[in-house]
PDB file of C-alpha atoms in Angstrom:
ATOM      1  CA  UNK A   1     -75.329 323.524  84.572  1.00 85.00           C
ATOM      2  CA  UNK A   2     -73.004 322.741  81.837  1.00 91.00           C
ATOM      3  CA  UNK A   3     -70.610 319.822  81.466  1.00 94.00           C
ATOM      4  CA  UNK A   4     -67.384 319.481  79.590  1.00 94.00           C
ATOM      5  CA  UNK A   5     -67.676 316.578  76.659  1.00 94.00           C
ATOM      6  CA  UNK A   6     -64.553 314.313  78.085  1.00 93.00           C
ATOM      7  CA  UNK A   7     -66.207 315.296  81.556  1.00 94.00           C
ATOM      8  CA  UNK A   8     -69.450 313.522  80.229  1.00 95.00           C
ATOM      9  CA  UNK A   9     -67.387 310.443  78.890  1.00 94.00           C
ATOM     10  CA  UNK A  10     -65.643 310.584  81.807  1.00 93.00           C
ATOM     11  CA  UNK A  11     -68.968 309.880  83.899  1.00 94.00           C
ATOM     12  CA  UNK A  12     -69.962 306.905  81.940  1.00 94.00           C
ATOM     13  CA  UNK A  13     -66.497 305.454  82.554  1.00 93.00           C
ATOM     14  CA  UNK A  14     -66.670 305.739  86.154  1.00 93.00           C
ATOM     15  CA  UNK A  15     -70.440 304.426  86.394  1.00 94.00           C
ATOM     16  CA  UNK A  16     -68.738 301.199  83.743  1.00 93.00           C
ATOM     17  CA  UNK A  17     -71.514 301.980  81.168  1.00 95.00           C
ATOM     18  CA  UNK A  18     -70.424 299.454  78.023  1.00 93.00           C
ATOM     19  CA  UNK A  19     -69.756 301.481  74.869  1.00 93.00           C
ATOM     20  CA  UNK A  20     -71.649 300.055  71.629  1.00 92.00           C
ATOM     21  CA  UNK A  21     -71.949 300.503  67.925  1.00 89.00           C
ATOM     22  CA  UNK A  22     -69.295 301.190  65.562  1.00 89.00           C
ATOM     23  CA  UNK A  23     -68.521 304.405  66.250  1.00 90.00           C
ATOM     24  CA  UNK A  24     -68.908 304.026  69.788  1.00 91.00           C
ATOM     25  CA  UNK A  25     -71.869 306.338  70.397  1.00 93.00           C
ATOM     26  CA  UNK A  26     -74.160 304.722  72.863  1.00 95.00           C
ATOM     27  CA  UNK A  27     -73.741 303.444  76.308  1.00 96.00           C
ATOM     28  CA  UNK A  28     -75.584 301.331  78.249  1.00 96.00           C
ATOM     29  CA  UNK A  29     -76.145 300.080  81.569  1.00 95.00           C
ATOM     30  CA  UNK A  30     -76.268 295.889  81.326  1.00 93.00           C
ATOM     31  CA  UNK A  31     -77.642 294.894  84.882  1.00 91.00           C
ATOM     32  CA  UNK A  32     -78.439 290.947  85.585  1.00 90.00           C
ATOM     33  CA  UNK A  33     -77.975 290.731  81.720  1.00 92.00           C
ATOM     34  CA  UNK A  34     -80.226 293.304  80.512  1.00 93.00           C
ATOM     35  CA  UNK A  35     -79.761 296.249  79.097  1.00 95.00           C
ATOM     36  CA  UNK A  36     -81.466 298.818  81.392  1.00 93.00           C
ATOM     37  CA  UNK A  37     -80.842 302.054  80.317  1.00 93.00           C
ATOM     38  CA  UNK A  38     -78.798 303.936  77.486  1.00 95.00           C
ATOM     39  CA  UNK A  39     -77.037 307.227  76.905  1.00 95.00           C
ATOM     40  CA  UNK A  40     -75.735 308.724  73.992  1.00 93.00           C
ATOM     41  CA  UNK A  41     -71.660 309.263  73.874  1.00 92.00           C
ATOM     42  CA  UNK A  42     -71.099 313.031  72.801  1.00 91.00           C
ATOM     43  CA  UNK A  43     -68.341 313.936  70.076  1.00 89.00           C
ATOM     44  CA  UNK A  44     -66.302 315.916  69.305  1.00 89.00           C
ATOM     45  CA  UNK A  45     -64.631 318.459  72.607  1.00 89.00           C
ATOM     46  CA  UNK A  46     -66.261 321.925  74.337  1.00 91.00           C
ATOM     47  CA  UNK A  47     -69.236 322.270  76.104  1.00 92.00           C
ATOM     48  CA  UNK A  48     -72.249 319.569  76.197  1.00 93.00           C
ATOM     49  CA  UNK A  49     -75.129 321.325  75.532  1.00 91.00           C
ATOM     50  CA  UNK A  50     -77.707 318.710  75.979  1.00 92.00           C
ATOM     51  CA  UNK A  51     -76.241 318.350  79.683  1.00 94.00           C
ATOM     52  CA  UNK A  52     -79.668 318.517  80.917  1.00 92.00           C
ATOM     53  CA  UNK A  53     -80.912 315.437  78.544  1.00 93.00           C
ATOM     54  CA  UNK A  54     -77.932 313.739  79.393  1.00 95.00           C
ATOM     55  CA  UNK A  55     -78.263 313.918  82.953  1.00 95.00           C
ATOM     56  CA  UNK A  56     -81.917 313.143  82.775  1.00 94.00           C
ATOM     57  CA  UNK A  57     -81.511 309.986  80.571  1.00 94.00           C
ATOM     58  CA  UNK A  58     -78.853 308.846  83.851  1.00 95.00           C
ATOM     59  CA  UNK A  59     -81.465 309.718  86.241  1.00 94.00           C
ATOM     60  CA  UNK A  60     -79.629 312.109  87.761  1.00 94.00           C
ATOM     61  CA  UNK A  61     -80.024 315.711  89.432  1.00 94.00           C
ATOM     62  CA  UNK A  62     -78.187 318.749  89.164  1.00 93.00           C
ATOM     63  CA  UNK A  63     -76.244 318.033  92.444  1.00 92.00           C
ATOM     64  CA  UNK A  64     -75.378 314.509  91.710  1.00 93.00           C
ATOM     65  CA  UNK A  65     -74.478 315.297  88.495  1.00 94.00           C
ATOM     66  CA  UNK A  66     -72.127 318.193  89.812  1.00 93.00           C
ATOM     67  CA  UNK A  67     -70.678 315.348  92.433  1.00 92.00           C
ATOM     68  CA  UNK A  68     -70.563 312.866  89.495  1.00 93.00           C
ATOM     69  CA  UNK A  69     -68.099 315.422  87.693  1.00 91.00           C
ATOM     70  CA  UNK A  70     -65.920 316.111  90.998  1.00 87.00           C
ATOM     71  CA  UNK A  71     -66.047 312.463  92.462  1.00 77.00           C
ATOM     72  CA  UNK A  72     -68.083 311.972  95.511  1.00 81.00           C
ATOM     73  CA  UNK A  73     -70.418 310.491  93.446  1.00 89.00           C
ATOM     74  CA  UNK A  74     -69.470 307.029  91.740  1.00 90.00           C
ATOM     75  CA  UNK A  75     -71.036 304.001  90.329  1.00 91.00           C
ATOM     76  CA  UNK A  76     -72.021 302.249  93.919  1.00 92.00           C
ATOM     77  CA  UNK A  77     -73.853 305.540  94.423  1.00 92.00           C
ATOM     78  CA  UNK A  78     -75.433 305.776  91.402  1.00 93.00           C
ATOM     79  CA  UNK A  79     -76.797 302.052  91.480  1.00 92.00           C
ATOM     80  CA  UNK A  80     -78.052 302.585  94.641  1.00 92.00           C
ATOM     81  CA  UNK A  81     -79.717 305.753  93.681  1.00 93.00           C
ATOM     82  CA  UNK A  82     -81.420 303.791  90.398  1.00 93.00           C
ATOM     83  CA  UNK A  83     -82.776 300.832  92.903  1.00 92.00           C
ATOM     84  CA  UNK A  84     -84.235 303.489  94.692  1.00 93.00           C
ATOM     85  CA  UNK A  85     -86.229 304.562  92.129  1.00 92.00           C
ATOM     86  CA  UNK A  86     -87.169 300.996  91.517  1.00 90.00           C
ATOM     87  CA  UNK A  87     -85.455 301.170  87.784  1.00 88.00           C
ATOM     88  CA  UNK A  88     -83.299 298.264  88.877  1.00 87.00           C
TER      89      UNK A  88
ATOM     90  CA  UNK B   1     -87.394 357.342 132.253  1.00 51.00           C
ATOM     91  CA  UNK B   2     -87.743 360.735 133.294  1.00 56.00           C
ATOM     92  CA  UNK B   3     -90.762 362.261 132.701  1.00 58.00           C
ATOM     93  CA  UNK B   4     -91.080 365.840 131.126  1.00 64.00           C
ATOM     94  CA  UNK B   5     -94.216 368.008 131.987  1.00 67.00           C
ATOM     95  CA  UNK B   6     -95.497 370.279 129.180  1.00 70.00           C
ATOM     96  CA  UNK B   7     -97.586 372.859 129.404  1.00 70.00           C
ATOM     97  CA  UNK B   8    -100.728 373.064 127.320  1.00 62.00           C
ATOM     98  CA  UNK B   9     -99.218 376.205 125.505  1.00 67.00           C
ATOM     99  CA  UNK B  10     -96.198 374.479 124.837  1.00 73.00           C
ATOM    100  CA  UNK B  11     -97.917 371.346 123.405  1.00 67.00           C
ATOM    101  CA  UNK B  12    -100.074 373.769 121.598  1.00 65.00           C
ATOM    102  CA  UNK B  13     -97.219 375.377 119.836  1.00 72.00           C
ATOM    103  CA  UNK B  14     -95.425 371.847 118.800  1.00 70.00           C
ATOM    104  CA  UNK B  15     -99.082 370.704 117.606  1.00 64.00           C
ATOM    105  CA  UNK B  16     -99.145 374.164 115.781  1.00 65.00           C
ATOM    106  CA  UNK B  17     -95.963 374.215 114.398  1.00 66.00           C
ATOM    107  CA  UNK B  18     -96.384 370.304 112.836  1.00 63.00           C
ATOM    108  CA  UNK B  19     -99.947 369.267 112.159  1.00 59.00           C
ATOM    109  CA  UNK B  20    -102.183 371.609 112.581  1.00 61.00           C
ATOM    110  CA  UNK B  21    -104.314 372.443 109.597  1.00 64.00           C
ATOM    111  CA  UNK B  22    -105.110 376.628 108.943  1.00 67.00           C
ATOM    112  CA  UNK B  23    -109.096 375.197 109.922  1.00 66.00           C
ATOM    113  CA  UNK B  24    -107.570 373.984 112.936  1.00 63.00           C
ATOM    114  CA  UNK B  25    -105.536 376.753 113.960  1.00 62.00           C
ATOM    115  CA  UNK B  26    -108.921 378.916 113.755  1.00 64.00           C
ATOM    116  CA  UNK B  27    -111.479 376.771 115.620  1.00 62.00           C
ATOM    117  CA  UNK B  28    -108.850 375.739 118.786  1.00 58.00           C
ATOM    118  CA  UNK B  29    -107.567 379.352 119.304  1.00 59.00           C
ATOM    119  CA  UNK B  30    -104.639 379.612 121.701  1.00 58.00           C
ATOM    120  CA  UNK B  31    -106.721 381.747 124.496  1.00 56.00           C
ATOM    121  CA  UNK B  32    -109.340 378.680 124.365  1.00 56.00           C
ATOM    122  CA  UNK B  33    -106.596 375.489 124.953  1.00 54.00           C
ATOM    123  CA  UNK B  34    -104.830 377.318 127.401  1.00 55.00           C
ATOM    124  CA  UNK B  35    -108.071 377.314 129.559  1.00 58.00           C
ATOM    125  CA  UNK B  36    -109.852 373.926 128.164  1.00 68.00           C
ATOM    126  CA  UNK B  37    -107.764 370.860 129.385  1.00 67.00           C
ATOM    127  CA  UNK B  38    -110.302 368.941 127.345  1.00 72.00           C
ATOM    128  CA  UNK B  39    -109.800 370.260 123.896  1.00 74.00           C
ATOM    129  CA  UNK B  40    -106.017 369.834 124.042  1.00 70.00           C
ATOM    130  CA  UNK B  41    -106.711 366.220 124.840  1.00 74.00           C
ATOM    131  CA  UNK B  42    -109.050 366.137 122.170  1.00 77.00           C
ATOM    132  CA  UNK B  43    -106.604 367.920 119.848  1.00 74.00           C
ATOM    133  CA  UNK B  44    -103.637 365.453 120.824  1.00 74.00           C
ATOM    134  CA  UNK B  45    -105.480 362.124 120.512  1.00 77.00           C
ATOM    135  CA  UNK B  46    -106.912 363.353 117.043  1.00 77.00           C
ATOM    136  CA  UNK B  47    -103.496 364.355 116.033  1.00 75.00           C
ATOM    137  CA  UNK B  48    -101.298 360.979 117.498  1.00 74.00           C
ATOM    138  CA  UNK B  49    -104.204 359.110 115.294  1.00 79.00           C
ATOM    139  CA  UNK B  50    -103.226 360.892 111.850  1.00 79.00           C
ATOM    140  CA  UNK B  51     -99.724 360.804 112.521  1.00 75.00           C
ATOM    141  CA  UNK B  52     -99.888 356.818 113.083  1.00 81.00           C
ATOM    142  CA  UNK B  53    -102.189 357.224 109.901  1.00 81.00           C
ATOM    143  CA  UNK B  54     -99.190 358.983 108.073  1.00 81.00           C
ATOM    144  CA  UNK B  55     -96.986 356.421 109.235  1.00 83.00           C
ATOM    145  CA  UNK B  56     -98.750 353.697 107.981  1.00 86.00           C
ATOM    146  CA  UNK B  57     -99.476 355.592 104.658  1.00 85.00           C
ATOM    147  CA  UNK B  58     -95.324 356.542 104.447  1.00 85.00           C
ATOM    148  CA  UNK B  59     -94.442 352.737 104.958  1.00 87.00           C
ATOM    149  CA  UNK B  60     -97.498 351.127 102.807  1.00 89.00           C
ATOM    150  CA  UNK B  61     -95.793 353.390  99.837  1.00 87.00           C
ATOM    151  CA  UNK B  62     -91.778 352.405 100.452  1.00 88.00           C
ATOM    152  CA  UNK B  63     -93.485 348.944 100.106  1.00 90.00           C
ATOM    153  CA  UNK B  64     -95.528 349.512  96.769  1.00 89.00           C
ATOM    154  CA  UNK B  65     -92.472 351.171  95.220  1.00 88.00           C
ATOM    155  CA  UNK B  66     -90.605 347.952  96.264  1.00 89.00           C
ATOM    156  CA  UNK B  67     -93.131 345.530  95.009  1.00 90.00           C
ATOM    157  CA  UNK B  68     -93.270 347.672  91.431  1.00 87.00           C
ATOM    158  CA  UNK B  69     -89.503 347.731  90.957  1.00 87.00           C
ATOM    159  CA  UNK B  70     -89.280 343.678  91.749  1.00 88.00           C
ATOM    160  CA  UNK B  71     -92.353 343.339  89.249  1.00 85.00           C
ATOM    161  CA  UNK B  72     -90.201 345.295  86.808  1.00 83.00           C
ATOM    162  CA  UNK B  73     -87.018 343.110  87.200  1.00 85.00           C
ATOM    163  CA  UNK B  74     -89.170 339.752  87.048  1.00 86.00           C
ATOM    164  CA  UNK B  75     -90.842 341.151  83.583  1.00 77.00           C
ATOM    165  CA  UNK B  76     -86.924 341.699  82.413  1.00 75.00           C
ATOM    166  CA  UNK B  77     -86.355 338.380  83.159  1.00 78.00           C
ATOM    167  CA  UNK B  78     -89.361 336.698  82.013  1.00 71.00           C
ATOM    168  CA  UNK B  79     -88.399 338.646  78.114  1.00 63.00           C
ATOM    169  CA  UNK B  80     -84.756 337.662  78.791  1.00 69.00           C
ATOM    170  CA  UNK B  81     -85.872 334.027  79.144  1.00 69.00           C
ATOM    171  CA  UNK B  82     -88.349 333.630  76.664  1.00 58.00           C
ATOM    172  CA  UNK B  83     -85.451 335.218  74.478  1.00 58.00           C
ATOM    173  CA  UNK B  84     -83.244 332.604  74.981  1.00 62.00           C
ATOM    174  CA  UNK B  85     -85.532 329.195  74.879  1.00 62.00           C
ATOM    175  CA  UNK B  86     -86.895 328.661  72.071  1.00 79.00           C
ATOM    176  CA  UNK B  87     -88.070 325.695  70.379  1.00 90.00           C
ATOM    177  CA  UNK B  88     -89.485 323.989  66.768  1.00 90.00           C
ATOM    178  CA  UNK B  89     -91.039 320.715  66.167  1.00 93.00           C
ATOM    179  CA  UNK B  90     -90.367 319.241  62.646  1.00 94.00           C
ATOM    180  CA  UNK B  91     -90.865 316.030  60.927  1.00 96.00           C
ATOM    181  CA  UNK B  92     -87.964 314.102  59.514  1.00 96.00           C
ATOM    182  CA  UNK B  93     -88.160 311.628  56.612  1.00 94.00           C
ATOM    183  CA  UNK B  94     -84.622 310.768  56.309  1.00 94.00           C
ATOM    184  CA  UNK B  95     -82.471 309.261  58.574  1.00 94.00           C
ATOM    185  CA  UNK B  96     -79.222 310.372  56.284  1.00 95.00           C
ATOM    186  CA  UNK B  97     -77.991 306.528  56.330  1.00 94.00           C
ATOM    187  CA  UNK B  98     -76.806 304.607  53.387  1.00 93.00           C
ATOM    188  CA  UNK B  99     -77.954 301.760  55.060  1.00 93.00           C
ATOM    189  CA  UNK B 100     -81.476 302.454  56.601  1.00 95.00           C
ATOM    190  CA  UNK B 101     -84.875 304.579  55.423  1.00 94.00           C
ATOM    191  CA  UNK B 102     -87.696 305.424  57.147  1.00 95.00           C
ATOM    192  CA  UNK B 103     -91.129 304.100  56.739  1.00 95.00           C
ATOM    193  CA  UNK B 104     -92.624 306.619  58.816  1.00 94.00           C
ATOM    194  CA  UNK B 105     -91.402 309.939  59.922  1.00 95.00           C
ATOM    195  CA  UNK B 106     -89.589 310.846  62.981  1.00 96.00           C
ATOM    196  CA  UNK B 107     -90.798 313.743  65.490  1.00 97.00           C
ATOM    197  CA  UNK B 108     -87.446 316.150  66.284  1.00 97.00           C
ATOM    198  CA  UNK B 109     -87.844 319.149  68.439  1.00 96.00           C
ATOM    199  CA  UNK B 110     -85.471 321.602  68.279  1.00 95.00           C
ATOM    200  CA  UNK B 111     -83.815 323.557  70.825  1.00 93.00           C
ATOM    201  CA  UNK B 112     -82.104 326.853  70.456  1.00 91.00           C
ATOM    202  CA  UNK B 113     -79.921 327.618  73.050  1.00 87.00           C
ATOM    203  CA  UNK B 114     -76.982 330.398  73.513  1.00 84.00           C
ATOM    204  CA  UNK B 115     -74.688 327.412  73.248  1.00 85.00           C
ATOM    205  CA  UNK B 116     -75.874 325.822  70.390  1.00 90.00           C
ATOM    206  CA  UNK B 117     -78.765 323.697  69.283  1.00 92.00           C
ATOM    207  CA  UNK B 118     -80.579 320.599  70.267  1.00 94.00           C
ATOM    208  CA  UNK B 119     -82.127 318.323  68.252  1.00 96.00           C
ATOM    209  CA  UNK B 120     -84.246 315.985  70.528  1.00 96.00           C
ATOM    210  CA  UNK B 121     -86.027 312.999  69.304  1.00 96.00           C
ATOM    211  CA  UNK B 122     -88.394 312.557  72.883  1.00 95.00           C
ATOM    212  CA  UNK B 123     -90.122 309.124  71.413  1.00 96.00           C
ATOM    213  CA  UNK B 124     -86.597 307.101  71.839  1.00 96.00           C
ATOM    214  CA  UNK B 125     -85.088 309.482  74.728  1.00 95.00           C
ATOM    215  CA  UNK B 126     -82.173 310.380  72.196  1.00 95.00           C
ATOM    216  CA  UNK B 127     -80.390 313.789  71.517  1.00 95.00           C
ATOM    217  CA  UNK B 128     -78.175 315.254  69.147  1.00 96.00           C
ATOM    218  CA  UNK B 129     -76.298 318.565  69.170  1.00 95.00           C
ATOM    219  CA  UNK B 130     -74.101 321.576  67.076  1.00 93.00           C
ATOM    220  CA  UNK B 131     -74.187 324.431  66.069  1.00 91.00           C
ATOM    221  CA  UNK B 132     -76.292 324.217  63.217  1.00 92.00           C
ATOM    222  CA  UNK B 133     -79.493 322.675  62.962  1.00 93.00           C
ATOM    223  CA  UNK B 134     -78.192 320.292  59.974  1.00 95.00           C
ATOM    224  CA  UNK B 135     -75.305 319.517  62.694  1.00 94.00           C
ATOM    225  CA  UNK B 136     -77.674 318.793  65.528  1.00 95.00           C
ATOM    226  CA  UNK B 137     -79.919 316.650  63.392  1.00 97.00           C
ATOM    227  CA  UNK B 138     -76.667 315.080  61.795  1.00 96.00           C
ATOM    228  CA  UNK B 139     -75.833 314.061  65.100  1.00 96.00           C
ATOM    229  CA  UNK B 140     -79.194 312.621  66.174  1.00 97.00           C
ATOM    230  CA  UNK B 141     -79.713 310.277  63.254  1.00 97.00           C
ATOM    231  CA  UNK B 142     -76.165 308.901  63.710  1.00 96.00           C
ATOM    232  CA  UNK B 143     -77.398 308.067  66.697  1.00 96.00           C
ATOM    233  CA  UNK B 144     -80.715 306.798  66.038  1.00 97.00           C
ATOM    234  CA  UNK B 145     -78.498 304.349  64.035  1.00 96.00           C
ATOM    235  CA  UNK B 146     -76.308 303.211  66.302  1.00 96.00           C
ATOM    236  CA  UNK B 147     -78.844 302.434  68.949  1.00 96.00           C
ATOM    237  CA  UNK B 148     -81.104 300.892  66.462  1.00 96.00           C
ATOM    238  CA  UNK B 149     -78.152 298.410  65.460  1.00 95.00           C
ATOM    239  CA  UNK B 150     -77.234 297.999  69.090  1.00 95.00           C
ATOM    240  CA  UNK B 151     -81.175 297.068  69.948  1.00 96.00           C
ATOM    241  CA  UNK B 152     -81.103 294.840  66.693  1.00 95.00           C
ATOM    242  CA  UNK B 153     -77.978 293.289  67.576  1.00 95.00           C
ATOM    243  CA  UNK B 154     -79.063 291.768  71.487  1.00 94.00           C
ATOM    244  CA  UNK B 155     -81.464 288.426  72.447  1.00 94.00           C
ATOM    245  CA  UNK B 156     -85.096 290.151  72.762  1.00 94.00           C
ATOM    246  CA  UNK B 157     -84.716 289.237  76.510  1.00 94.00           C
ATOM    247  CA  UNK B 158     -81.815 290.699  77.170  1.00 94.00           C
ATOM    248  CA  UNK B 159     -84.024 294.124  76.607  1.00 95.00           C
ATOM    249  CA  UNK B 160     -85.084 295.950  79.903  1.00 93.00           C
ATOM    250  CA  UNK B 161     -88.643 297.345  79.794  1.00 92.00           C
ATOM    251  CA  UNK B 162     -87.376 300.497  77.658  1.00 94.00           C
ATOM    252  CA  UNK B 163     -84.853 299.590  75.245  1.00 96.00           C
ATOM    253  CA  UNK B 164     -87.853 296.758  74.090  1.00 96.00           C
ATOM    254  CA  UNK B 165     -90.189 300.048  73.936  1.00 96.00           C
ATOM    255  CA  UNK B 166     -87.684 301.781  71.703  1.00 96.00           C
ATOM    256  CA  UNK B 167     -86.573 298.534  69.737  1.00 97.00           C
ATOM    257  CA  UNK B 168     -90.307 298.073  69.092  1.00 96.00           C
ATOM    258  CA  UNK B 169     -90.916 301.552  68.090  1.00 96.00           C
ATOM    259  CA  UNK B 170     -87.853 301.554  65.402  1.00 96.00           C
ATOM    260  CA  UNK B 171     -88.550 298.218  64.266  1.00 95.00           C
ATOM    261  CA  UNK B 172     -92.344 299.857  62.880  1.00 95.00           C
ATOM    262  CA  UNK B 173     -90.017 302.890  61.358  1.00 95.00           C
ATOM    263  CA  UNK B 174     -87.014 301.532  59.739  1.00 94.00           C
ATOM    264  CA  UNK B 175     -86.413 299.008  56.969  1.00 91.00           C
TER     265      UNK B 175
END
C-alpha cells in the first residue's frame, strides 16, 4: 500500500504528533514528557514511497494504516494500540 | 432403479467394442463366454479394475498439468519480484551539512523501487526518498540533522528508551 504525502501529514496531525526542527521534518510522540517515538515528515507532494517505513516507525499495520487514512482509526486508537504493545 | 438384464453376448460385445485388447479378443472367444458364466465374470471384474485404473491415471494427469502450469506462474512471479526489489548497502562519509561532519561513517541501504528510491539509514530508524539516489540520500541526511538537533535540543530524561539509543549513537558520529 501506498499513501499520498499530505495523507501522511495528515496522519500525524490527527494522532497530535509535535512537529520539530527548523524545517519541520520530524515528529514525535511526547507521552508523560518523553519523547517516545519519532517519524520523519515527508516533502514535497505525490506518492510516499517509504509508506511501509513510515507505517512501521508508527507501529502500525497495513489495515490500520488504511483506517488511519479514511478515519476509523484516530489517536485514542492508536494510543491504545501502542500500550498494547507495552511501548507506552 | 430399474434393473436391466444383459446377456453374456451382449456384455461381450460392449467389453469388445471398448477394452478389449486383440490378446484378449483371441483367448475369450465369443463361442467360449457365451457358454462359461465364469470367464465373463472374470473378464468384467478384470476390466471394471483397469477402467477405475484409467480413471485414476486420467485425473492424476489433469492434476499434474495443473500443478506444472501454477509452478510456471509462481516462477513468473518470483523473476517479476526479484525484478522489482532490489537493494545496495553503501557507506556515507558526509552528512552534506554546513554545520555538522561525521566522525564515523553512516550505513545507508538503498532501495529501488518502481516508484522511486529509498535511502534507509536502519541504525536510527530514519528514511529518505526521490527519485534519484543523490535525492533520496539528500533527503535522509536532512533528516539525520534535524533529529540530531531535536535529540540535542531536549533534557536527557525527557528521552524514551529509543530516542536516548539514537541520541547516543549520533553523539559517537557527529561533531
Amino acid at each position: 500500500m501506498i499513501i499520498k504525502k499530505k495523507e501522511a501529514i495528515k496522519i500525524l496531525g490527527k494522532f497530535e504528533l509535535s512537529l520539530k526542527g527548523k524545517k519541520e521534518r520530524i515528529a514525535i510522540l511526547r507521552h508523560n514528557g518523553q519523547i517516545i517515538l519519532s517519524t520523519a515528515v515527508p516533502k514535497g507532494r505525490g506518492d510516499m514511497i517509504c509508506t511501509d517505513k513510515f507505517r512501521k516507525q508508527l507501529y502500525l499495520d497495513q489495515g490500520e494504516l488504511a483506517d488511519a487514512v479514511r478515519c476509523p482509526f484516530g489517536k485514542k486508537e492508536w494510543i491504545e494500540k501502542l500500550q498494547s504493545i507495552n511501548l507506552i | 432403479m430399474k434393473t436391466q438384464r444383459y446377456s453374456a453376448e451382449e456384455v461381450m460385445d460392449s467389453i469388445e467394442a471398448s477394452w478389449m485388447k486383440p490378446k484378449e479378443k483371441k483367448a475369450f472367444p465369443k463361442s467360449t463366454i457365451n457358454n462359461d458364466a465364469n470367464a465373463v465374470v472374470e473378464l468384467v471384474s478384470k476390466h471394471v479394475e483397469r477402467f477405475h485404473l484409467h480413471q485414476i491415471f486420467e485425473e492424476t494427469k489433469t492434476e499434474i498439468s495443473l500443478l506444472k502450469s501454477n509452478f510456471v506462474e509462481l516462477k513468473k512471479l518470483i523473476v517479476d519480484l526479484q525484478g522489482k526489489i532490489e537493494s545496495r548497502n553503501v557507506l556515507v562519509l558526509n552528512l552534506r551539512s554546513e554545520k555538522y561532519t561525521l566522525s564515523n561513517p553512516i550505513s545507508v541501504v538503498f532501495e529501488y523501487t518502481p516508484e522511486g528510491i529509498v535511502a534507509s539509514c536502519y541504525d536510527l530508524n530514519m528514511f529518505g526518498e526521490g527519485i534519484t539516489e543523490d535525492e533520496a540520500l539528500t533527503d535522509l541526511c536532512e533528516i539525520i540533522v534535524e533529529y540530531y538537533e531535536m535529540l540535542k535540543s531536549e533534557k536527557l530524561e525527557n528521552l524514551g528508551k529509543i530516542p536516548t539509543i539514537h541520541y547516543n549513537y549520533l553523539r559517537l558520529i557527529i561533531k
